Coordinates of C-alpha atoms in Angstrom, one line a residue:
Chain A
E338 CA 11.9 -8.0 -16.1
L339 CA 8.2 -8.3 -15.4
K340 CA 6.0 -5.6 -16.7
V341 CA 2.3 -5.2 -15.9
E342 CA 0.0 -3.1 -18.0
Q343 CA -3.6 -2.2 -17.4
N344 CA -6.1 -0.6 -19.7
P345 CA -7.9 1.6 -19.7
L346 CA -6.2 3.9 -17.3
F347 CA -9.5 5.9 -16.8
L348 CA -13.0 4.7 -17.3
S349 CA -16.2 6.7 -16.9
M350 CA -19.3 4.7 -17.3
Q351 CA -23.0 5.0 -16.8
E352 CA -24.8 3.0 -14.1
G353 CA -26.2 -0.2 -15.5
K354 CA -23.6 -0.7 -18.2
N355 CA -21.0 -3.5 -18.5
Y356 CA -17.3 -3.0 -19.0
T357 CA -14.0 -4.9 -18.8
I358 CA -10.6 -3.9 -17.4
Y359 CA -7.6 -5.7 -18.9
C360 CA -4.3 -6.6 -17.2
N361 CA -1.5 -7.8 -19.4
Y362 CA 1.9 -9.0 -18.1
S363 CA 5.1 -9.7 -19.8
T364 CA 6.6 -12.9 -18.3
T365 CA 5.6 -16.2 -16.8
S366 CA 3.4 -16.1 -13.7
D367 CA 0.5 -18.2 -12.4
R368 CA -0.5 -15.9 -9.6
L369 CA -2.5 -12.7 -10.2
Y370 CA -4.3 -10.5 -7.8
W371 CA -6.9 -7.7 -8.0
Y372 CA -7.2 -4.9 -5.5
R373 CA -9.5 -2.0 -5.0
Q374 CA -8.5 1.4 -3.7
D375 CA -10.8 4.2 -2.6
P376 CA -9.5 7.7 -2.7
G377 CA -7.1 8.3 0.3
K378 CA -7.5 4.8 1.5
S379 CA -5.4 1.6 1.4
L380 CA -5.8 -1.3 -0.9
E381 CA -8.4 -4.0 -0.4
S382 CA -8.0 -7.5 -1.8
L383 CA -10.8 -8.4 -4.3
F384 CA -9.6 -11.6 -6.1
V385 CA -6.8 -14.1 -6.0
L386 CA -6.3 -16.1 -9.2
L387 CA -3.9 -19.0 -8.9
S388 CA -4.1 -21.0 -12.1
N389 CA -4.9 -20.9 -15.8
G390 CA -8.6 -20.6 -16.4
A391 CA -9.3 -19.5 -12.9
V392 CA -12.5 -17.4 -12.6
K393 CA -13.8 -15.7 -9.5
Q394 CA -16.9 -13.7 -9.0
E395 CA -18.1 -11.4 -6.2
G396 CA -21.3 -9.4 -6.7
R397 CA -21.0 -7.4 -9.9
L398 CA -17.3 -8.1 -10.4
M399 CA -15.8 -11.2 -12.1
A400 CA -12.1 -11.8 -12.7
S401 CA -10.5 -14.4 -14.9
L402 CA -7.0 -15.5 -15.7
D403 CA -5.4 -16.8 -18.9
T404 CA -1.8 -17.6 -18.2
K405 CA -1.0 -18.6 -21.8
A406 CA -2.1 -15.2 -23.1
R407 CA -0.7 -13.6 -19.9
L408 CA -3.9 -11.8 -19.5
S409 CA -6.4 -11.2 -16.7
T410 CA -9.8 -9.4 -17.0
L411 CA -12.0 -7.8 -14.5
H412 CA -15.5 -7.6 -15.8
I413 CA -18.1 -5.2 -14.3
T414 CA -21.7 -6.1 -14.8
A415 CA -24.5 -3.5 -14.4
A416 CA -22.2 -1.0 -12.8
V417 CA -23.4 1.0 -9.7
H418 CA -22.0 4.1 -8.2
D419 CA -20.5 2.3 -5.3
L420 CA -18.0 0.6 -7.6
S421 CA -16.3 3.9 -8.3
A422 CA -12.7 3.4 -7.2
T423 CA -9.2 2.6 -8.6
Y424 CA -8.6 -1.0 -9.5
F425 CA -5.1 -2.6 -9.5
C426 CA -3.9 -5.9 -10.8
A427 CA -0.7 -7.3 -9.4
V428 CA 1.4 -10.2 -10.6
L429 CA 3.8 -12.4 -8.6
S430 CA 6.9 -12.9 -10.7
S431 CA 7.6 -16.6 -11.0
G432 CA 10.6 -17.8 -9.0
T433 CA 10.7 -14.5 -7.1
Y434 CA 8.9 -12.8 -4.3
K435 CA 8.4 -9.7 -6.3
Y436 CA 4.8 -8.5 -6.7
I437 CA 4.5 -6.1 -9.6
F438 CA 1.5 -3.8 -9.8
G439 CA -0.2 -2.3 -12.8
T440 CA -0.7 1.4 -13.0
G441 CA -4.3 1.1 -12.0
T442 CA -7.7 1.8 -13.6
R443 CA -9.6 4.7 -12.2
L444 CA -13.3 3.9 -12.5
K445 CA -16.0 6.4 -12.2
V446 CA -19.6 5.3 -12.4
L447 CA -22.1 8.0 -13.2
A448 CA -25.6 8.0 -11.8
Chain B
N527 CA -7.3 -7.6 14.8
A528 CA -4.6 -5.1 14.1
G529 CA -3.3 -6.6 10.9
V530 CA -0.6 -4.4 9.3
T531 CA 0.1 -1.2 11.3
Q532 CA 2.1 1.7 9.8
T533 CA 3.4 4.8 11.7
P534 CA 3.4 7.7 11.2
K535 CA 0.4 8.3 9.0
F536 CA 1.7 11.8 8.0
Q537 CA 5.2 13.3 8.0
V538 CA 6.8 16.4 6.7
L539 CA 10.6 16.4 6.3
K540 CA 13.2 18.8 5.1
T541 CA 15.7 17.8 2.4
G542 CA 18.6 15.9 4.0
Q543 CA 16.7 14.8 7.1
S544 CA 16.4 11.2 8.0
M545 CA 13.5 9.2 9.3
T546 CA 12.1 5.7 9.7
L547 CA 8.7 4.5 8.7
Q548 CA 7.5 1.8 10.9
C549 CA 5.6 -1.3 9.9
A550 CA 4.3 -4.1 12.2
Q551 CA 2.1 -7.1 11.5
D552 CA 0.5 -9.5 13.9
M553 CA -0.5 -12.2 11.4
N554 CA 2.8 -14.2 11.6
H555 CA 3.5 -13.5 7.9
E556 CA 6.9 -14.4 6.6
Y557 CA 6.8 -12.0 3.7
M558 CA 6.8 -8.2 4.2
S559 CA 7.3 -5.4 1.7
W560 CA 7.3 -1.7 1.1
Y561 CA 5.7 0.1 -1.8
R562 CA 5.5 3.7 -2.8
Q563 CA 2.5 5.1 -4.7
D564 CA 2.8 8.1 -7.0
P565 CA 0.1 9.5 -9.2
G566 CA -0.1 7.7 -12.5
M567 CA 2.5 5.1 -11.6
G568 CA 0.7 2.6 -9.5
L569 CA 2.6 0.9 -6.7
R570 CA 6.3 0.3 -7.0
L571 CA 8.1 -2.2 -4.9
I572 CA 11.0 -0.7 -2.8
H573 CA 12.3 -3.5 -0.7
Y574 CA 10.9 -6.8 0.5
S575 CA 11.7 -9.6 3.1
V576 CA 10.9 -13.2 3.1
G577 CA 11.8 -13.7 6.8
A578 CA 13.8 -12.4 9.7
G579 CA 17.3 -11.5 8.6
I580 CA 16.5 -11.7 4.9
T581 CA 15.9 -8.6 2.7
D582 CA 16.1 -7.9 -1.0
Q583 CA 15.7 -5.0 -3.4
G584 CA 12.6 -4.3 -5.4
E585 CA 12.1 -2.0 -8.4
V586 CA 13.1 1.3 -6.8
P587 CA 15.4 0.7 -3.8
N588 CA 17.7 3.7 -4.1
G589 CA 17.6 6.1 -1.1
Y590 CA 16.0 3.5 1.2
N591 CA 17.3 1.0 3.7
V592 CA 15.5 -1.9 5.4
S593 CA 16.2 -4.5 8.0
R594 CA 14.2 -7.4 9.4
S595 CA 15.2 -8.4 12.9
T596 CA 11.9 -9.9 13.9
T597 CA 9.0 -11.5 12.0
E598 CA 6.7 -8.8 13.1
D599 CA 8.6 -5.6 12.1
F600 CA 9.9 -4.2 8.9
P601 CA 11.0 -0.6 9.2
L602 CA 11.9 1.5 6.1
R603 CA 14.7 4.1 6.6
L604 CA 15.3 7.2 4.6
L605 CA 18.9 8.3 5.4
S606 CA 18.9 11.6 3.6
A607 CA 15.4 12.6 2.3
A608 CA 15.0 14.2 -1.1
P609 CA 11.9 15.9 -2.7
S610 CA 11.7 12.9 -5.1
Q611 CA 10.8 10.7 -2.1
T612 CA 7.6 12.7 -1.5
S613 CA 5.0 9.9 -1.9
V614 CA 2.5 7.6 -0.1
Y615 CA 4.2 4.6 1.3
F616 CA 2.4 1.3 1.9
C617 CA 3.6 -1.7 3.8
A618 CA 2.2 -5.1 2.9
S619 CA 2.6 -8.6 4.2
S620 CA 1.6 -12.2 3.3
F621 CA 2.3 -15.8 3.9
R622 CA 4.9 -17.1 1.5
T623 CA 4.5 -20.8 2.1
R624 CA 3.5 -22.9 -0.9
G625 CA 0.1 -23.7 0.4
G626 CA -0.7 -20.0 0.8
T627 CA -2.3 -17.8 -1.8
G628 CA 0.3 -15.1 -1.4
E629 CA -2.5 -12.5 -1.0
L630 CA -1.0 -9.2 0.2
F631 CA -2.5 -7.4 3.3
F632 CA -1.8 -3.7 3.3
G633 CA -1.3 -1.1 6.0
E634 CA -3.2 2.2 5.9
G635 CA -0.3 4.1 4.3
S636 CA 2.1 6.8 5.3
R637 CA 2.0 10.1 3.5
L638 CA 5.5 11.7 3.3
T639 CA 6.3 15.2 2.1
V640 CA 9.9 16.3 1.6
L641 CA 10.4 20.0 1.3

């Protein structure tokens, strides 16, 4: 059974600082997704990572995937207040159509 | 572009009542799914469908029924609501063909309270 773990669960950081969110998963998969959710809102797609070594960047966010280590990272560079949100990773279980989500990382960027 | 549309957005039920959460998408996606979101637990997959007439169970299917008679619609039925089903429900869809990325597109959510 596929398990997806994110850490940290909560992250409070100062503006301008860098930090990394980690997403570990327990079984084989080569498709990993990152989503953002603002309070009371739906989920918005950030990144789609489809192969080992994939790296995607958008603004201050960069995501990478290491399928051998079963690990994805979401790196935040020079955080700004607008990045405050909850970030989820999701893994598509190989050979199935089940997307399993991590518990989310609630990010708060302090001015 | 409507994308994924969920109705209702808010609903209050009494224990034992039944209801249907509606989900419709206009992107011709083969794959549709329902999730529930509870504090501290992320999103958990309830049921999913890979095409009309095909449904399967996710992580937490008990207490919920689904059907998929058309490509566009994927309703979620609660036959006898329980307080444990108080949650925010999201419908999501994607292409499932091999050339697609499998990126999920989400509806705005339906907040359900069972008293």
